[in-house]
Short mmCIF file of C-alpha atoms in Angstrom, two decimals:
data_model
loop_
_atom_site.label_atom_id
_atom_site.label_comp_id
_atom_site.label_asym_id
_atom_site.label_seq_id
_atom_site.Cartn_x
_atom_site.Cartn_y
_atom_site.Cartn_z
CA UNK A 10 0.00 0.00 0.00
CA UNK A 11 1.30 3.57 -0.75
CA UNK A 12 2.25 5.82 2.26
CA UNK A 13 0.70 9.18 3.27
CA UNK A 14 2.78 12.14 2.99
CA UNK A 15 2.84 11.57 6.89
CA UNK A 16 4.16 8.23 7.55
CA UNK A 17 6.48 9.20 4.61
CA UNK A 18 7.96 11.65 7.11
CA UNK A 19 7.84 9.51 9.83
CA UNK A 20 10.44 7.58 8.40
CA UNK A 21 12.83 9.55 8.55
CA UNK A 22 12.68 9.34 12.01
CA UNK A 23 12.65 6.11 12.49
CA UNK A 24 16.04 4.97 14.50
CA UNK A 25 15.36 1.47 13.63
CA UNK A 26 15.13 1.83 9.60
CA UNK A 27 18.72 2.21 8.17
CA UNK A 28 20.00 5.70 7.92
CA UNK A 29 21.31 5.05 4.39
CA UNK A 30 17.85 3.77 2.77
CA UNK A 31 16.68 7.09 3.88
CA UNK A 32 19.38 9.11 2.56
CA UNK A 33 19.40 7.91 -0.66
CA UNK A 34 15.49 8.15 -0.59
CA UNK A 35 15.95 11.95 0.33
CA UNK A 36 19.09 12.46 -1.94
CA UNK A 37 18.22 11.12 -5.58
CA UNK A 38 15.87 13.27 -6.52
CA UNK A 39 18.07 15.83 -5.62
CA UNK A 40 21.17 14.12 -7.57
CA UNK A 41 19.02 13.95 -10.47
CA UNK A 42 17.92 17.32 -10.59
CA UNK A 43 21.17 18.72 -10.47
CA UNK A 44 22.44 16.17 -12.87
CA UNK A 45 19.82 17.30 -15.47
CA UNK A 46 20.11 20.99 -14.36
CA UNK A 47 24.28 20.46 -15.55
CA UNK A 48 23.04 18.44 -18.35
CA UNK A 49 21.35 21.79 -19.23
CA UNK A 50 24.50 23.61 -18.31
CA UNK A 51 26.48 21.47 -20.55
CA UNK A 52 24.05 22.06 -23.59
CA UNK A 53 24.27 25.50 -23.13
CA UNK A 54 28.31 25.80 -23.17
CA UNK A 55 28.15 23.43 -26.11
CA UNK A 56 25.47 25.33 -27.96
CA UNK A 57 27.14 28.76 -27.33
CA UNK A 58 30.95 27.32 -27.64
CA UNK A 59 30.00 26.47 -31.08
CA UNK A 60 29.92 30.34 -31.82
CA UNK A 61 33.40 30.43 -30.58
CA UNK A 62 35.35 31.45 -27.32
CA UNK A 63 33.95 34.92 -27.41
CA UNK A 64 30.56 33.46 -26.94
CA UNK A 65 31.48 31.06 -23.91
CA UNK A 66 33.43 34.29 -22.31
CA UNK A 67 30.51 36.56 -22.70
CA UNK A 68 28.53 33.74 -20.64
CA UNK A 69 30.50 33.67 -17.96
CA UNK A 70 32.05 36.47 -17.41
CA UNK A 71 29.98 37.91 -14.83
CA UNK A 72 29.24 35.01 -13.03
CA UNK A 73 31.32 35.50 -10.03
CA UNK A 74 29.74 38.88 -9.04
CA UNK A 75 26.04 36.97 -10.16
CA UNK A 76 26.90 34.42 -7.36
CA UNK A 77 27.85 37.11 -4.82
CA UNK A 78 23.93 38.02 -4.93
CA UNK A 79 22.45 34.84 -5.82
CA UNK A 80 24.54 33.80 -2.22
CA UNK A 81 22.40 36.16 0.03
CA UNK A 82 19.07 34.76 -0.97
CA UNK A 83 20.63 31.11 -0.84
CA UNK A 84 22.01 31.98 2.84
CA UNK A 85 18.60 33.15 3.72
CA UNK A 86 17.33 29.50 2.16
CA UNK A 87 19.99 28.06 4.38
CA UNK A 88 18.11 29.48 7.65
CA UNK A 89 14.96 28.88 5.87
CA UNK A 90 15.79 24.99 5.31
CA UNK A 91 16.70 24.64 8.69
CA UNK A 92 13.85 25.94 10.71
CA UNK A 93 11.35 24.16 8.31
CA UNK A 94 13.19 21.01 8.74
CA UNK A 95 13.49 21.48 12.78
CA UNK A 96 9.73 22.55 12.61
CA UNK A 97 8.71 19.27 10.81
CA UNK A 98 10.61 16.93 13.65
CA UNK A 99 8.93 18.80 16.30
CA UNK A 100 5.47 18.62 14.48
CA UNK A 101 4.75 22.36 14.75
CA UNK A 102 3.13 22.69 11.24
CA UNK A 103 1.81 26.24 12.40
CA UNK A 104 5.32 27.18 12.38
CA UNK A 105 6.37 25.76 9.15
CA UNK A 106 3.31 27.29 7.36
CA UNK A 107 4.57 30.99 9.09
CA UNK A 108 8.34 30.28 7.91
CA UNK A 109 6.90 29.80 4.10
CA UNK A 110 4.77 32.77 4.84
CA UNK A 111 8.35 34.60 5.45
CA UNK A 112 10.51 33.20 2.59
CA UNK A 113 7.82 34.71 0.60
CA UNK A 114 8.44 38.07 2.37
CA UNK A 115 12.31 37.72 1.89
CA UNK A 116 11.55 37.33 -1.94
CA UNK A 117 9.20 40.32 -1.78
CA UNK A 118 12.20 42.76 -0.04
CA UNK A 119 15.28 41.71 -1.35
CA UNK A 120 15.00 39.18 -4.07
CA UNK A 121 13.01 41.30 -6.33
CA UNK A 122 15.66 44.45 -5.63
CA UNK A 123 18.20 42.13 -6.18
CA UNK A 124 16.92 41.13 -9.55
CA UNK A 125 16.72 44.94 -10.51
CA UNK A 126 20.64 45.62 -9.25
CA UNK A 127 22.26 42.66 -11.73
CA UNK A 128 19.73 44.31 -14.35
CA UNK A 129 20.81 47.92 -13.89
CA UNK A 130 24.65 46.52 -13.89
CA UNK A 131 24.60 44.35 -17.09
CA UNK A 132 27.17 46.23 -18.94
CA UNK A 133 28.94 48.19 -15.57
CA UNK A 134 29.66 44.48 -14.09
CA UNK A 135 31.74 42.71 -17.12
CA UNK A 136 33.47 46.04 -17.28
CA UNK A 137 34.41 46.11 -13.96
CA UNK A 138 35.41 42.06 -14.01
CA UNK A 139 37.61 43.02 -17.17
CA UNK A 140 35.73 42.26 -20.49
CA UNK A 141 37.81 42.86 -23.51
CA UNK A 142 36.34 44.88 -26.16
CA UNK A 143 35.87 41.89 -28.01
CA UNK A 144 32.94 40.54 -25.68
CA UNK A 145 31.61 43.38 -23.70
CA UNK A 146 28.74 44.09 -25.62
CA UNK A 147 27.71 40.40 -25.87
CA UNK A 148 28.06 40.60 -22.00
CA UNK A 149 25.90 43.26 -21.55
CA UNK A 150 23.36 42.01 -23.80
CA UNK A 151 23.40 38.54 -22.05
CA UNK A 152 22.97 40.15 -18.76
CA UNK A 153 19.81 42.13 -19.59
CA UNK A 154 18.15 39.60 -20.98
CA UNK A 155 18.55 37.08 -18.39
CA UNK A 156 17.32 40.03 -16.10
CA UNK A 157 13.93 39.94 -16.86
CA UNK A 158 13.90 36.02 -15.66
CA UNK A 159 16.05 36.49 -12.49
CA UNK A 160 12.98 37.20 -10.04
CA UNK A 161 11.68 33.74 -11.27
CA UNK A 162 14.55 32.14 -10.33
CA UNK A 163 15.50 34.06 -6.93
CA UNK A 164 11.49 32.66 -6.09
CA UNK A 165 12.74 29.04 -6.99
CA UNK A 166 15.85 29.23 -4.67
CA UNK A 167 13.68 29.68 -1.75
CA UNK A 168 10.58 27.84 -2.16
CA UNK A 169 12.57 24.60 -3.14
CA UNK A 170 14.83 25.17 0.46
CA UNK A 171 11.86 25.42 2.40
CA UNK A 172 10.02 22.41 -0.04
CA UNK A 173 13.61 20.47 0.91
CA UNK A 174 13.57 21.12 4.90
CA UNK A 175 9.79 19.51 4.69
CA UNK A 176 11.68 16.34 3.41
CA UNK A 177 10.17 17.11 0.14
CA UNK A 178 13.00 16.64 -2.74
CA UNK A 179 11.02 15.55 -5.71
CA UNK A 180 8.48 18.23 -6.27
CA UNK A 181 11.69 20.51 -7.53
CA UNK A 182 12.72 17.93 -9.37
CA UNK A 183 9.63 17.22 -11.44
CA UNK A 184 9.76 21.26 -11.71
CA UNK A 185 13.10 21.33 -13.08
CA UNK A 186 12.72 18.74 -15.32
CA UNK A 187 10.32 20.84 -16.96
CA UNK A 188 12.71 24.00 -17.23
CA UNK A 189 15.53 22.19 -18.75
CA UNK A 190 13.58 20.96 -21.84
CA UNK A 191 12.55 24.83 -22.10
CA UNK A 192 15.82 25.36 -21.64
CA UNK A 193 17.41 23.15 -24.10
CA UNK A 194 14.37 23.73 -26.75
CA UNK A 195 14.58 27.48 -25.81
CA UNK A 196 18.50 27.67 -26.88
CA UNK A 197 17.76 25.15 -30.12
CA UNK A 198 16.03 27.51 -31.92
CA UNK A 199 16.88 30.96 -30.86
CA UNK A 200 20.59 30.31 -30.71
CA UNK A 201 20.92 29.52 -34.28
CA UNK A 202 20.30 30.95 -37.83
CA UNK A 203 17.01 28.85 -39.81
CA UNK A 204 19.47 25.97 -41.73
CA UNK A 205 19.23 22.94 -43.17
CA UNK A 206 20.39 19.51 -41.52
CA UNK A 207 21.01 16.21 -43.35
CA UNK A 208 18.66 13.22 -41.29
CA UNK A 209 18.89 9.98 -42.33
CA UNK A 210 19.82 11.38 -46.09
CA UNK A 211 17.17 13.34 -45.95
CA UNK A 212 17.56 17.30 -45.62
CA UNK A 213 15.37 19.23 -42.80
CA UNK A 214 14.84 22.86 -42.36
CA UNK A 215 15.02 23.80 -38.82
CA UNK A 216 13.97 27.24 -38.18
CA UNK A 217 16.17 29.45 -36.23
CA UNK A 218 16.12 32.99 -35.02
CA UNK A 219 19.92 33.48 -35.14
CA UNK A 220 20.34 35.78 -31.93
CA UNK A 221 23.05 33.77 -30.96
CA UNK A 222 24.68 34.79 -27.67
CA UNK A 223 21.15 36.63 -26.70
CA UNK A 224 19.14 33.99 -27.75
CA UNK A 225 20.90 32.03 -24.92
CA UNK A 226 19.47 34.43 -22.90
CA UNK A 227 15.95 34.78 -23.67
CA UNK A 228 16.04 31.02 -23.38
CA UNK A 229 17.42 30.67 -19.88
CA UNK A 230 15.22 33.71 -19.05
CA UNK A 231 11.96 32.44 -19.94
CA UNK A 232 13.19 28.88 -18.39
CA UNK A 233 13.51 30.42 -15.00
CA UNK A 234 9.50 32.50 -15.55
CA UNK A 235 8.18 28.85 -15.87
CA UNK A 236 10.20 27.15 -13.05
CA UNK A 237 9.71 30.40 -10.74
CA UNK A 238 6.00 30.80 -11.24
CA UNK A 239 5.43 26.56 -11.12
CA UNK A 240 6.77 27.08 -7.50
CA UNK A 241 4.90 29.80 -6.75
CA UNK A 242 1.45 28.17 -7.79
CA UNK A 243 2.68 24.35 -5.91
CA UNK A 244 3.53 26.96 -2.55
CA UNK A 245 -0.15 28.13 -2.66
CA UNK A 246 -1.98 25.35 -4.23
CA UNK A 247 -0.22 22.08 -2.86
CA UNK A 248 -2.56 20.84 0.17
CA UNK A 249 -0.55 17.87 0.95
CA UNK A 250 2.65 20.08 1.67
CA UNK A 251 3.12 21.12 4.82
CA UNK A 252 4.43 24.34 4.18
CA UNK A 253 1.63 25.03 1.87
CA UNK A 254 -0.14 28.33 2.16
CA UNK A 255 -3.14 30.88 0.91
CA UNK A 256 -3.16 34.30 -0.44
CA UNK A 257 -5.36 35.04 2.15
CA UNK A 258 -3.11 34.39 4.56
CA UNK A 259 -1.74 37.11 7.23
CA UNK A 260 2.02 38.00 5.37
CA UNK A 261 2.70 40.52 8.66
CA UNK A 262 6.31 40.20 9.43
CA UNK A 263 6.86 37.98 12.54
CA UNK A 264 10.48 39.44 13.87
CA UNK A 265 10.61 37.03 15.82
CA UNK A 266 10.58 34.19 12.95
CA UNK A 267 12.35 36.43 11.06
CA UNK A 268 15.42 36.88 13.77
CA UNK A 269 14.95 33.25 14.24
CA UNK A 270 16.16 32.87 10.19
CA UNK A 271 18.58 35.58 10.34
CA UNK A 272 20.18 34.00 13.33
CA UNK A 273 21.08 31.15 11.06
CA UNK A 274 21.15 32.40 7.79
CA UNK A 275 23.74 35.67 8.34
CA UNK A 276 26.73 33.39 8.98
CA UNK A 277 25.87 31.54 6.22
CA UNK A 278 25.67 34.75 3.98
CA UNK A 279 28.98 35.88 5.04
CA UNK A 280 30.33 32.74 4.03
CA UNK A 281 28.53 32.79 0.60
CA UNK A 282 29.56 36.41 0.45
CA UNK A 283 33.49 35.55 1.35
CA UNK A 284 33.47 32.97 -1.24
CA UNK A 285 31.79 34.84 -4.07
CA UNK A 286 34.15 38.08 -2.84
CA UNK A 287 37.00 35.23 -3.55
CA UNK A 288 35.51 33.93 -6.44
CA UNK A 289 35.55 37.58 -8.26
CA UNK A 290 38.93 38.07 -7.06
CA UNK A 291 40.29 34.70 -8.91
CA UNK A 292 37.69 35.16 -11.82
CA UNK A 293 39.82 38.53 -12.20
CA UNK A 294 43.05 36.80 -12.00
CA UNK A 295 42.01 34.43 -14.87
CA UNK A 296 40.64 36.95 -16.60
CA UNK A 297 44.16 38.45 -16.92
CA UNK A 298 45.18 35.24 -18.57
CA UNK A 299 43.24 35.68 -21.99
CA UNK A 300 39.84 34.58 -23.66
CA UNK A 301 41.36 31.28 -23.71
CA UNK A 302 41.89 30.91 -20.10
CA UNK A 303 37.94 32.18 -19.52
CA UNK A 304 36.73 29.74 -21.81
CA UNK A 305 38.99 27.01 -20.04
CA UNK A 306 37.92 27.38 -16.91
CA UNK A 307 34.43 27.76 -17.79
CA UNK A 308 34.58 24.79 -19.67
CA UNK A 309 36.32 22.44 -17.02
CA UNK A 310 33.92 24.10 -14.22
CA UNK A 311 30.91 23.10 -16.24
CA UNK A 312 32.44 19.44 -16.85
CA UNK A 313 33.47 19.17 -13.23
CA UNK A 314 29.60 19.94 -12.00
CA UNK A 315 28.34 16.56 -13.29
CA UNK A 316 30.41 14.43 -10.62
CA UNK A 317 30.14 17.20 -8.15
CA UNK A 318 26.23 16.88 -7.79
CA UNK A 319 26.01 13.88 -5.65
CA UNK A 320 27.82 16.18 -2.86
CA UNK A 321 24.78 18.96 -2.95
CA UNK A 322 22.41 15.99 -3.02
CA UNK A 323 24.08 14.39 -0.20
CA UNK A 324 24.48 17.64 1.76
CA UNK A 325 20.91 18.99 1.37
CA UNK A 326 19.84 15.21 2.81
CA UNK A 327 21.79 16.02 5.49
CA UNK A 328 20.56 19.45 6.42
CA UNK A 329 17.13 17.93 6.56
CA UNK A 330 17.52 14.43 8.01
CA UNK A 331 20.11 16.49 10.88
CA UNK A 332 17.39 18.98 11.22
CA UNK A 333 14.52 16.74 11.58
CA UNK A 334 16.83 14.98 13.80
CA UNK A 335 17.16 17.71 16.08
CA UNK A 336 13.71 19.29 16.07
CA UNK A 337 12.67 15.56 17.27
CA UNK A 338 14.99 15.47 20.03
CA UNK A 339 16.86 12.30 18.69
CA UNK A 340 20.19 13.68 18.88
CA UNK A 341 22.10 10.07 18.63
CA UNK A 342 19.98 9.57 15.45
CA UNK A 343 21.38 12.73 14.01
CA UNK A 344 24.86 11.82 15.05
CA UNK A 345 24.01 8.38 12.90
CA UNK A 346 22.77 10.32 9.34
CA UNK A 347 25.55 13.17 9.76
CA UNK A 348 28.52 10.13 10.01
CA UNK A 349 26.44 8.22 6.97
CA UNK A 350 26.32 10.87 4.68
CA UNK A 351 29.60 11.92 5.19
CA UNK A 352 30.52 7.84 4.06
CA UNK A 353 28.06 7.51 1.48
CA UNK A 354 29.10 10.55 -0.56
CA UNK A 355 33.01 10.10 -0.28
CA UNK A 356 32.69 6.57 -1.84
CA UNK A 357 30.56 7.83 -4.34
CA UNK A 358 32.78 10.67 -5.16
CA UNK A 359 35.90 8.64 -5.11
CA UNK A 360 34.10 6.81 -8.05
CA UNK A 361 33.37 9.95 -9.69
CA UNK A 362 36.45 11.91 -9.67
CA UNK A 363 37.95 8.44 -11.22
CA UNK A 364 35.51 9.17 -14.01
CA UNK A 365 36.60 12.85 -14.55
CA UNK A 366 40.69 11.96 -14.27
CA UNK A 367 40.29 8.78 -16.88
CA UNK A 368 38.00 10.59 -19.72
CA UNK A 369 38.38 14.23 -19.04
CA UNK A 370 39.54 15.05 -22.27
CA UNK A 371 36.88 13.09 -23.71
CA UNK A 372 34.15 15.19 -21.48
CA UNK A 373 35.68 18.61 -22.69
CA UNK A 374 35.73 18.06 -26.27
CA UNK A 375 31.55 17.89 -25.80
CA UNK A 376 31.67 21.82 -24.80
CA UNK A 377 34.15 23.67 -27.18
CA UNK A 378 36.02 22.61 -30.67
CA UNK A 379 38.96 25.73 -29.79
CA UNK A 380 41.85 23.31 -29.32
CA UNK A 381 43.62 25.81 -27.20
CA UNK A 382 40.77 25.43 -24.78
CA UNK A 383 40.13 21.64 -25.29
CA UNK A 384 44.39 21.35 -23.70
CA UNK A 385 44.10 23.32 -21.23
CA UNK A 386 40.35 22.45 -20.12
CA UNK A 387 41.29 18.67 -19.66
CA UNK A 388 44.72 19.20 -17.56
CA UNK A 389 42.57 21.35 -15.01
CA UNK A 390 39.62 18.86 -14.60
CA UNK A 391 42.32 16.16 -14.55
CA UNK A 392 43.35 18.03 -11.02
CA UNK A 393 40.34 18.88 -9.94
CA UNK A 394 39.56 14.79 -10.46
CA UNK A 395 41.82 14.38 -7.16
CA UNK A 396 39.81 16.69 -5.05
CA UNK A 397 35.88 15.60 -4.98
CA UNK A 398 36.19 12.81 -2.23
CA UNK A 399 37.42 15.57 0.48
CA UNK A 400 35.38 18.79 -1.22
CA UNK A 401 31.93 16.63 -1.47
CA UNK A 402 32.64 15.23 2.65
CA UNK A 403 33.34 19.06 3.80
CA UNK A 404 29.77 19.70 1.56
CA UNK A 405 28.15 17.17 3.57
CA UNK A 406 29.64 18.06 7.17
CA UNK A 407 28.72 21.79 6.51
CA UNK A 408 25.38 20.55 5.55
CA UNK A 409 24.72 18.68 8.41
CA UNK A 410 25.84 21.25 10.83
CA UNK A 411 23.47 23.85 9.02
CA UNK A 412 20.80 21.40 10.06
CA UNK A 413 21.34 21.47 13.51
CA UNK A 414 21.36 25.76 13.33
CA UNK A 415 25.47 25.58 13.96
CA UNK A 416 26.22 27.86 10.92
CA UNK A 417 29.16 29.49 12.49
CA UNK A 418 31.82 26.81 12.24
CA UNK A 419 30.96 26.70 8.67
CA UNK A 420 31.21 29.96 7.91
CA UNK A 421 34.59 30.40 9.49
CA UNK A 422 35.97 26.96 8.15
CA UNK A 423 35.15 27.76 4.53
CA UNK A 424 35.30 31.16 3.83
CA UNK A 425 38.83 31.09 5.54
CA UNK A 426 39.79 28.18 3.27
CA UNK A 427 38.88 29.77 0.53
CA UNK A 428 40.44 33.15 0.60
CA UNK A 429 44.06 31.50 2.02
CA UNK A 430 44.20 28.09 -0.36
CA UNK A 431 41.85 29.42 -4.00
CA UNK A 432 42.43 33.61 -3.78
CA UNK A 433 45.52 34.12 -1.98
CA UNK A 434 48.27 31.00 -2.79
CA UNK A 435 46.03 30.66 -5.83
CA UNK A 436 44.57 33.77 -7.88
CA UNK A 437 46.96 36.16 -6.41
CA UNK A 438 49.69 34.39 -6.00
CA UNK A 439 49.99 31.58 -8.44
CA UNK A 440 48.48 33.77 -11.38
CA UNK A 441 49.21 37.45 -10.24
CA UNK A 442 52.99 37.08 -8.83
CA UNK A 443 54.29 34.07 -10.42
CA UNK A 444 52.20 33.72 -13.48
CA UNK A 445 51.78 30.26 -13.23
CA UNK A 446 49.09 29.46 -15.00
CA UNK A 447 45.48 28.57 -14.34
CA UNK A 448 46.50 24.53 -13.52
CA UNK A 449 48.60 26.28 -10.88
CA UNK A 450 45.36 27.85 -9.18
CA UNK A 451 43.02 24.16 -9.46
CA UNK A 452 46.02 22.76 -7.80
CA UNK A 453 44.92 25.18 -4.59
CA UNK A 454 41.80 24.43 -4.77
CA UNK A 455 42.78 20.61 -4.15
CA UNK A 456 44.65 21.79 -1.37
CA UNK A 457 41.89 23.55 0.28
CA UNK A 458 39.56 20.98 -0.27
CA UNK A 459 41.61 18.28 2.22
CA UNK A 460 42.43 20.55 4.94
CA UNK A 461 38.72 22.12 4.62
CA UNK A 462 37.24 17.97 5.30
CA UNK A 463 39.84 17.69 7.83
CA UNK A 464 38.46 20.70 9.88
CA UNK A 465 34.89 20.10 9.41
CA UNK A 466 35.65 16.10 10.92
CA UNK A 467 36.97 18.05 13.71
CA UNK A 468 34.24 20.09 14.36
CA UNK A 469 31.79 17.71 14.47
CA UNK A 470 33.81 15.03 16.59
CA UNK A 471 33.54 18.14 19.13
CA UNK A 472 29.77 17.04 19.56
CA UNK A 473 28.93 21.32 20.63
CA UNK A 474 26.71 21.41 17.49
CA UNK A 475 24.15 19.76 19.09
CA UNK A 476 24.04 22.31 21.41
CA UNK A 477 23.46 24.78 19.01
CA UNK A 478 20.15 23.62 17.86
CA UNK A 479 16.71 25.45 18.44
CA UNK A 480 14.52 24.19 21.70
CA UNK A 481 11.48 23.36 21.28
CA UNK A 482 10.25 25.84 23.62
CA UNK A 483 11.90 28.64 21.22
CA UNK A 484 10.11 27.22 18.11
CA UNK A 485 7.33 27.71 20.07
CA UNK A 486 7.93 31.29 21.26
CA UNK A 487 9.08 32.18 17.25
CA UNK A 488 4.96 31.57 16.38
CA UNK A 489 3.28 32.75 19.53
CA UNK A 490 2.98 36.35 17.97
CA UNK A 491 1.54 34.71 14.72
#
């Protein structure tokens, strides 16, 4: 007989079932969204690499300073996640209904003028990250475009946290699935010129608009309108959710709730902010290198994200199993799933970052047909092979500890790792001082990656994160005003 959305979530606290059947339940729907969301990815490096480096550089080149913003609103679905997931353990569905209530409201106040800052900065921000004169204005264009969309997708960030935290990991999936056809179809015929293909001997005309780098644009644009607004409607339509609320609803800001998500979510935004600070500053350095190097690195990032999806999958199970854990009071239990996600995904990405060292070169040549690029693609996804065992296991500890409310430790662990091992030894030295190359800069990132696992095992061998988590007296308190 099939299970109620219920005794579905009563699973996952159930200390007798093993922890790993529940994982993987939790994690695969998560593993195959992101695997189709890079799937996506890939198609679209490979669709606008075919116009030539320029293209792929115009893509990417703002990216860094992109993630800098997109990082606030994911912090805020960090604290978001969290309470949701601590809310569900402890059965207070009041409460969970008043935190979806309040991602709305952080969508409302600074999503939307988010959105409207990376619009108003499409041309200022590849300036200011060092656009040649040969892709600036394909920059610019890209970025308004994909402006019009961004709302859509800042609403998608938050709504699938807080659908995750409920335990809930397919509903974004079957959402997504639907915005990468759009996404694919999207970029098939307003990338391209109309032409004519040869099938099975016989020749086809496929219309095209020919906008090229924009078309990309309007395709990923529109993509995020339909997955934004599907979330939207599911958040206010879905019964069986728990989080599920009405327009009629009271949307009066609860500070407490509200200080209750901040309280988590700020250390995680000054993490996301030190990394995406450190990500412009060695997206600068490369950009110093040539169009060549941009394209590279965009390239071997893109290839890289395929293997390096099982670690969000395995890290956002963690967050909620942890979390559910804790609001349940069954702290040995989330002692059990932090240890077996931590196990699971470093065999799994031992296996992957095989893949990616063996066939690398065979995995670039998908995105790009500049040789140049294709050499110097494969060498750095050959290193950055070595590292996914120890970067996916700090993913999953940092995960875990979010969870339980401890976002401290990983704010200070990462963001510290970051700016010494990827910008400092790496951008600024490596590239800026000794011009090393950009191999020279993955090889820090390796670095970072094994002393980063080795101080999140630390952390949590400490056993204080327990400590940190929300009583259920607080939860309480958070909704009395509501």
């Amino acid at each position: 007989m099939q299970k109620t959305k219920e005794e579905r979530r009563a699973i996952l606290l159930d200390e007798s079932r093993s922890p790993v059947r529940n994982i993987i339940w939790l994690a695969w729907p998560i593993f195959l969204e992101n695997v189709l969301s890079t799937l996506v990815s890939y198609a679209d490096t490979a669709m606008v690499g075919a116009l030539g480096a320029y293209a792929t550089a115009s893509v990417s080149i703002s990216n860094s300073v992109v993630f800098l913003f997109n990082g606030t609103i994911l912090a805020l679905g960090v604290g978001v996640t969290a309470l949701i997931s601590q809310s569900i353990g402890a059965q207070d569905y009041d409460l969970t209904k008043k935190l979806a209530r309040h991602a709305v409201l952080i969508l409302l106040y600074l999503g939307l003028p988010i959105a409207l800052l990376l619009g108003l900065g499409s041309r200022l921000i590849p300036l200011w990250m060092g656009a040649g004169p040969d892709i600036i204005d394909y920059a610019a264009r890209y970025n308004t475009i994909v402006a019009f969309g961004r709302p859509f997708a800042i609403a998608s960030m938050l709504i699938f946290s807080a659908m995750r935290g409920c335990g809930d990991t397919k509903t974004p999936l079957r959402i997504n699935i639907g915005v990468n056809i759009a996404n694919v179809v999207g970029n098939f015929f307003l990338i391209n010129p109309t032409r004519t293909v040869e099938i099975l001997g016989m020749n086809i005309k496929i219309i095209g608009a020919g906008w090229g780098v924009a078309g990309a644009a309007a395709a990923t644009a529109f993509s995020w309108f339909l997955g934004g607004g599907a979330a939207l409607l599911i958040l206010f339509r879905k019964k069986s959710l728990p989080m599920c609320i009405s327009i009629k609803d009271s949307f009066r800001m609860d500070f407490k709730v509200m200080g209750r998500i901040l309280k988590i979510s700020i250390p995680a935004m000054v993490e996301r902010v030190c990394m995406s600070l450190a990500g412009v500053v060695i997206a600068r350095s490369i950009a110093s290198l040539g169009t060549v190097a941009i394209a590279a690195n965009s390239v071997y990032v893109t290839a890289e994200g395929i293997a390096f999806m099982p670690g969000f999958a395995f890290a956002s199970a963690s967050t909620t199993l942890v979390g559910q854990s804790i609001g349940a009071k069954k702290m040995d239990l989330a002692s059990r799933y932090m240890r077996s996600c931590v196990i699971t995904a470093v065999i799994v990405m031992a296996v992957a970052g095989a893949g990616l060292f063996f066939f690398g070169k065979y995995i670039v040549r998908v995105f790009t047909p500049d040789p140049d690029v294709i050499a110097l693609a494969t060498v750095c996804l050959q290193i950055a092979a070595l590292l996914q065992p120890a970067q996916t296991g700090a993913m999953v500890f940092a995960g875990g500890l979010r969870g339980a409310g401890d976002t401290l430790w990983p704010m200070i662990i990462t963001a510290s790792c970051m700016w010494v091992f990827r910008a400092g030894i790496g951008a600024i030295l490596c590239i800026g001082v000794f011009g090393l190359g950009l191999p020279a800069a993955v090889w820090c990132m390796v670095a970072d990656s094994y002393v980063r696992f080795f101080l999140f095992f630390l952390r949590t061998k400490t056993g204080k994160w327990k400590t940190v988590s929300l009583k259920k007296q607080e939860l309480s308190e958070a909704k009395s005003e509501g």
